Amino acid sequence: MSNKKIIITYCFGWLVLMITLVSFIAALLDTFYAILIVGVVILLSGYIYKRISSQKLINFKSVFWSKQGLIMLFLSLGIMIYMAQFFSINYLGGRDPGAMVEAGIELANNNSLLNIHETADAFDNQDSNQLALNYPGFIFTAQGLLKTQFNLGYVVILGFWYDLLGELGLKLANAGGLLLGLFSFYLLGLKLAKNRLAAFMATALLATSFPFIWFSRQNYTEVYAFGFLMFFLLNFIQLTRKPLAEKTKHGSAVATINFYLATLSLLAFVLIRIEGIYLIILTVFVVYLKKMQGQLHLNLNQRKKYFLIAVGSIFLIYSLTISPLYKKLFKDLIGYEASNSQVQQIKEKQAGLLNKTWATQRTLWHYRITPGLLLGLGGVGIIMLGFWQKNKNKTGKKFLTWIKNLKLNSSAILFLFLSPYLILLFKPLITLDHPWMLRRFMFSLWPLLILGIFPALITLRKKFKLKKQKNLFLGLVFLVLILIQGDLLIRYAIKQENPGIKKQILELGDEFGSDELLLVDKSCGFNDWSLISEPLRYLANKNAVYIFNPQDLSKIKKYQYKKVWLLTAGDPGPYQDYLQRLSGSFTWNLYFEQLPAQKADAQPLRLPEIQKQTKQIKVYPVNLLKQGDEPK
């Protein structure tokens, strides 16, 4: 194995995979300690290093101290410094990132996935295995404890880095997935274009686009999903290409490395994103096809079979008993929703679907994604046309025979894995407000369509006979695409959301005692999805609970707390029966700086700007005793 960039990417990918998977297992075993995880990763890495060194496959010293190794090192340090300086940790609850940050911090604090906070039994009516509506992002267990409702892959990453480095860890947690994805993306581009400049410019186009400069600096699962998806594709395509050095010892060893890295990447991906089930189905199909055609250079010995069984068992146990989200995936795709324990089909009118598609395309245009997207779709079309021409003479045969003789090259395989994500162009499977909705495009459709630009440009270059200027042509097109989105890079690259919110939350928490209950209304935040109740609970260690139904006050266990307070920035009227007359009430100001969520079908559609907002929170003492009630 001589390509130093590939070797460094493989080694870095191994490290990121081991941290993720060992953290996942430690969380399931309730032995979540960062120092223990680091120790296990070092032992496993040492074992693999010894095995590879003994076969003289890689001279690690010459690789890491090479020119390529030093460039990748300094590039990684630069990105990490940038993220540490301008990262926006999603401390506020209400949306997925905030709930996962909370779950990660609680995991680090409790060394377990179960949250044993005192407020978990504040209400008398909490049902087990149901969404904990007063604790967004969590469900109640049969024991009355809280656990995250999200896939665990990203939660354990946040927990590991927080346990290891504290707040800095939350800022740097995304770096592993982001760097792994960018390195793998560059190598995939190099494989398609056979041109280093074009591959570099394509990577620069991706890294400077709005979805990456914005979402990579917040706690979104899509960042790690991007890393594992690109790393999986890199290894899988290497594994399924024409036999590596035929049946040589070296070729077999390289194929074995690709096999293990691809399998572990796929497992890590499905632990983070429920869309991973598509990858599993497509992977099985391509492997079966290549195996029948004798193009899979892999000796599936007993050890590899046991490894596949172990990985498959982990996925099945996780998806069927731990993660409830895989069931929801199918309901979303076919238009089903759960209501009163009944699954009812939602018949969506054609006009409604067209409106969603139009709103999506308008949003992509405003964020300067459309030009690259159209070129990428053109490239995908060219690849599919080539695929059809190679296989059209077989259409008269029986279907199974035709499938068996399909010719899938690396480009066709790459964009076969793109196909499920094309639905995002018509139905993003997310609330249609921006920039929130663009996170769906970040890890899958947008990177893969940028890779699709290569075949489009290569075809154009041949058509206009630009053979001598091929490097200049490819570089100029990508430079133009980068310049088109340059204004967004300037506008958003160093913008942050709520940089001082943690300090404010801690100062507010200091106003209350450990034996007091805080009932926090959603009006206290920047919007309905920016809840301050969550950081008051897991950062300030206060008995804070999000409350949305005034009737819930009657369900709170009486006499459990010395004082009960209501925090609201809205009209306290619905809670009036429980509020003591102004005695002991006070106000507190919180300052927010956020991008406002805007509807994608708004007229006119404008790019968001950071809005500064001051919320005057009114704090009222609450009397849970009704007339005739007496303290025990």
Tab-separated table of C-alpha atoms in Angstrom, residues 159-341:
chain	number	residue	atom	x	y	z
A	159	GLY	CA	-20.303	12.136	25.937
A	160	PHE	CA	-16.760	10.881	25.315
A	161	TRP	CA	-15.313	14.250	24.315
A	162	TYR	CA	-17.156	16.087	27.099
A	163	ASP	CA	-15.867	13.601	29.673
A	164	LEU	CA	-12.348	13.968	28.261
A	165	LEU	CA	-12.087	17.740	27.605
A	166	GLY	CA	-15.194	19.381	29.070
A	167	GLU	CA	-16.701	22.228	27.061
A	168	LEU	CA	-13.760	22.218	24.650
A	169	GLY	CA	-14.602	18.596	23.900
A	170	LEU	CA	-18.097	19.560	22.736
A	171	LYS	CA	-16.525	22.085	20.362
A	172	LEU	CA	-14.003	19.622	18.957
A	173	ALA	CA	-16.293	16.564	18.876
A	174	ASN	CA	-17.353	17.209	15.266
A	175	ALA	CA	-13.761	17.477	14.041
A	176	GLY	CA	-13.294	13.707	13.753
A	177	GLY	CA	-16.308	13.185	11.506
A	178	LEU	CA	-15.701	16.338	9.474
A	179	LEU	CA	-12.017	15.649	8.766
A	180	LEU	CA	-12.634	11.975	8.001
A	181	GLY	CA	-15.375	12.960	5.560
A	182	LEU	CA	-13.282	15.628	3.812
A	183	PHE	CA	-10.230	13.364	3.457
A	184	SER	CA	-12.371	10.512	2.091
A	185	PHE	CA	-14.276	12.890	-0.192
A	186	TYR	CA	-11.009	14.164	-1.674
A	187	LEU	CA	-9.830	10.613	-2.385
A	188	LEU	CA	-13.162	9.717	-4.002
A	189	GLY	CA	-12.905	12.840	-6.160
A	190	LEU	CA	-9.338	11.910	-7.086
A	191	LYS	CA	-10.540	8.472	-8.135
A	192	LEU	CA	-13.253	9.944	-10.376
A	193	ALA	CA	-11.310	12.851	-11.899
A	194	LYS	CA	-7.776	11.423	-11.920
A	195	ASN	CA	-6.762	15.025	-11.251
A	196	ARG	CA	-5.458	16.372	-7.923
A	197	LEU	CA	-6.383	20.001	-8.626
A	198	ALA	CA	-9.967	19.124	-9.522
A	199	ALA	CA	-10.315	16.880	-6.458
A	200	PHE	CA	-8.946	19.640	-4.223
A	201	MET	CA	-11.256	22.276	-5.735
A	202	ALA	CA	-14.260	19.980	-5.329
A	203	THR	CA	-13.369	19.481	-1.659
A	204	ALA	CA	-12.991	23.242	-1.247
A	205	LEU	CA	-16.415	23.762	-2.871
A	206	LEU	CA	-17.964	21.350	-0.399
A	207	ALA	CA	-16.159	22.719	2.667
A	208	THR	CA	-17.039	26.370	1.898
A	209	SER	CA	-20.723	25.763	1.105
A	210	PHE	CA	-23.300	27.035	3.598
A	211	PRO	CA	-24.370	23.630	4.984
A	212	PHE	CA	-20.774	22.864	5.955
A	213	ILE	CA	-19.666	26.236	7.287
A	214	TRP	CA	-22.822	26.475	9.414
A	215	PHE	CA	-23.842	22.985	10.555
A	216	SER	CA	-20.318	21.661	11.093
A	217	ARG	CA	-19.972	24.243	13.890
A	218	GLN	CA	-23.043	23.003	15.734
A	219	ASN	CA	-23.927	19.678	17.313
A	220	TYR	CA	-25.616	17.930	14.389
A	221	THR	CA	-25.475	14.190	13.723
A	222	GLU	CA	-25.086	14.914	10.011
A	223	VAL	CA	-21.427	15.867	10.512
A	224	TYR	CA	-20.423	12.398	11.688
A	225	ALA	CA	-22.840	10.755	9.254
A	226	PHE	CA	-20.963	12.552	6.464
A	227	GLY	CA	-17.628	11.241	7.722
A	228	PHE	CA	-18.695	7.619	8.053
A	229	LEU	CA	-20.648	7.630	4.757
A	230	MET	CA	-17.690	8.953	2.739
A	231	PHE	CA	-15.260	6.603	4.507
A	232	PHE	CA	-17.562	3.645	3.878
A	233	LEU	CA	-17.872	4.486	0.175
A	234	LEU	CA	-14.108	4.899	-0.155
A	235	ASN	CA	-13.410	1.465	1.317
A	236	PHE	CA	-16.342	-0.281	-0.322
A	237	ILE	CA	-15.407	0.957	-3.795
A	238	GLN	CA	-11.813	-0.134	-3.204
A	239	LEU	CA	-13.115	-3.542	-2.180
A	240	THR	CA	-15.422	-4.005	-5.195
A	241	ARG	CA	-13.158	-2.720	-7.944
A	242	LYS	CA	-11.266	-5.088	-10.243
A	243	PRO	CA	-9.180	-7.593	-8.261
A	244	LEU	CA	-6.407	-5.841	-6.369
A	245	ALA	CA	-3.134	-7.278	-7.640
A	246	GLU	CA	-5.137	-10.441	-8.387
A	247	LYS	CA	-4.433	-13.042	-5.694
A	248	THR	CA	-1.160	-11.728	-4.342
A	249	LYS	CA	-0.517	-11.654	-0.618
A	250	HIS	CA	-0.368	-7.862	-0.684
A	251	GLY	CA	-3.641	-7.548	-2.607
A	252	SER	CA	-5.399	-9.899	-0.226
A	253	ALA	CA	-4.155	-7.948	2.811
A	254	VAL	CA	-5.340	-4.626	1.369
A	255	ALA	CA	-8.750	-6.120	0.544
A	256	THR	CA	-8.991	-7.402	4.126
A	257	ILE	CA	-8.300	-3.902	5.475
A	258	ASN	CA	-10.976	-2.470	3.161
A	259	PHE	CA	-13.424	-5.153	4.309
A	260	TYR	CA	-13.044	-4.420	8.005
A	261	LEU	CA	-13.057	-0.633	7.598
A	262	ALA	CA	-16.096	-0.678	5.291
A	263	THR	CA	-18.046	-2.968	7.636
A	264	LEU	CA	-17.226	-0.931	10.747
A	265	SER	CA	-18.045	2.325	8.926
A	266	LEU	CA	-21.428	0.943	7.916
A	267	LEU	CA	-22.116	-0.118	11.505
A	268	ALA	CA	-21.096	3.303	12.845
A	269	PHE	CA	-23.307	5.013	10.272
A	270	VAL	CA	-26.424	3.032	11.213
A	271	LEU	CA	-25.780	3.807	14.887
A	272	ILE	CA	-26.033	7.501	13.989
A	273	ARG	CA	-28.580	7.774	11.164
A	274	ILE	CA	-31.622	5.607	10.498
A	275	GLU	CA	-31.072	5.994	6.750
A	276	GLY	CA	-28.315	3.435	7.204
A	277	ILE	CA	-30.799	0.681	6.428
A	278	TYR	CA	-30.668	1.780	2.772
A	279	LEU	CA	-26.910	1.357	2.771
A	280	ILE	CA	-27.241	-2.133	4.211
A	281	ILE	CA	-29.700	-3.209	1.484
A	282	LEU	CA	-27.628	-1.710	-1.335
A	283	THR	CA	-24.394	-3.113	0.102
A	284	VAL	CA	-25.806	-6.634	0.252
A	285	PHE	CA	-27.046	-6.292	-3.343
A	286	VAL	CA	-23.694	-5.083	-4.736
A	287	VAL	CA	-21.658	-7.649	-2.765
A	288	TYR	CA	-23.911	-10.465	-3.957
A	289	LEU	CA	-23.645	-9.248	-7.550
A	290	LYS	CA	-19.862	-8.850	-7.475
A	291	LYS	CA	-19.447	-12.208	-5.775
A	292	MET	CA	-21.467	-13.944	-8.505
A	293	GLN	CA	-19.379	-12.212	-11.160
A	294	GLY	CA	-16.125	-13.158	-9.461
A	295	GLN	CA	-15.121	-9.511	-9.077
A	296	LEU	CA	-14.994	-9.377	-5.291
A	297	HIS	CA	-11.377	-9.852	-4.287
A	298	LEU	CA	-12.024	-11.122	-0.795
A	299	ASN	CA	-11.451	-14.444	0.872
A	300	LEU	CA	-14.369	-14.699	3.265
A	301	ASN	CA	-12.723	-16.988	5.784
A	302	GLN	CA	-14.139	-18.198	9.088
A	303	ARG	CA	-12.836	-15.164	10.999
A	304	LYS	CA	-14.528	-12.720	8.643
A	305	LYS	CA	-17.785	-14.683	8.781
A	306	TYR	CA	-17.803	-14.533	12.584
A	307	PHE	CA	-17.030	-10.825	12.369
A	308	LEU	CA	-20.003	-10.239	10.036
A	309	ILE	CA	-22.282	-12.247	12.336
A	310	ALA	CA	-21.136	-10.175	15.326
A	311	VAL	CA	-21.671	-6.868	13.511
A	312	GLY	CA	-25.065	-7.997	12.187
A	313	SER	CA	-26.137	-9.107	15.664
A	314	ILE	CA	-25.166	-5.731	17.141
A	315	PHE	CA	-27.242	-3.950	14.512
A	316	LEU	CA	-30.291	-6.211	14.943
A	317	ILE	CA	-30.256	-6.013	18.732
A	318	TYR	CA	-29.782	-2.256	18.609
A	319	SER	CA	-32.468	-1.562	16.006
A	320	LEU	CA	-35.075	-3.932	17.443
A	321	THR	CA	-34.644	-3.405	21.184
A	322	ILE	CA	-32.784	-0.133	21.807
A	323	SER	CA	-33.560	2.340	19.011
A	324	PRO	CA	-37.230	2.996	18.195
A	325	LEU	CA	-36.412	5.243	15.238
A	326	TYR	CA	-36.085	2.611	12.510
A	327	LYS	CA	-39.840	1.932	12.615
A	328	LYS	CA	-40.564	5.630	12.212
A	329	LEU	CA	-38.393	5.800	9.088
A	330	PHE	CA	-40.793	3.701	7.027
A	331	LYS	CA	-43.806	5.633	8.298
A	332	ASP	CA	-42.241	8.921	7.210
A	333	LEU	CA	-41.407	7.637	3.745
A	334	ILE	CA	-44.857	6.301	2.901
A	335	GLY	CA	-46.739	9.110	4.612
A	336	TYR	CA	-47.936	7.505	7.822
A	337	GLU	CA	-48.306	9.024	11.263
A	338	ALA	CA	-49.118	7.490	14.625
A	339	SER	CA	-52.277	8.843	16.230
A	340	ASN	CA	-54.032	7.355	19.252
A	341	SER	CA	-51.995	4.158	18.845
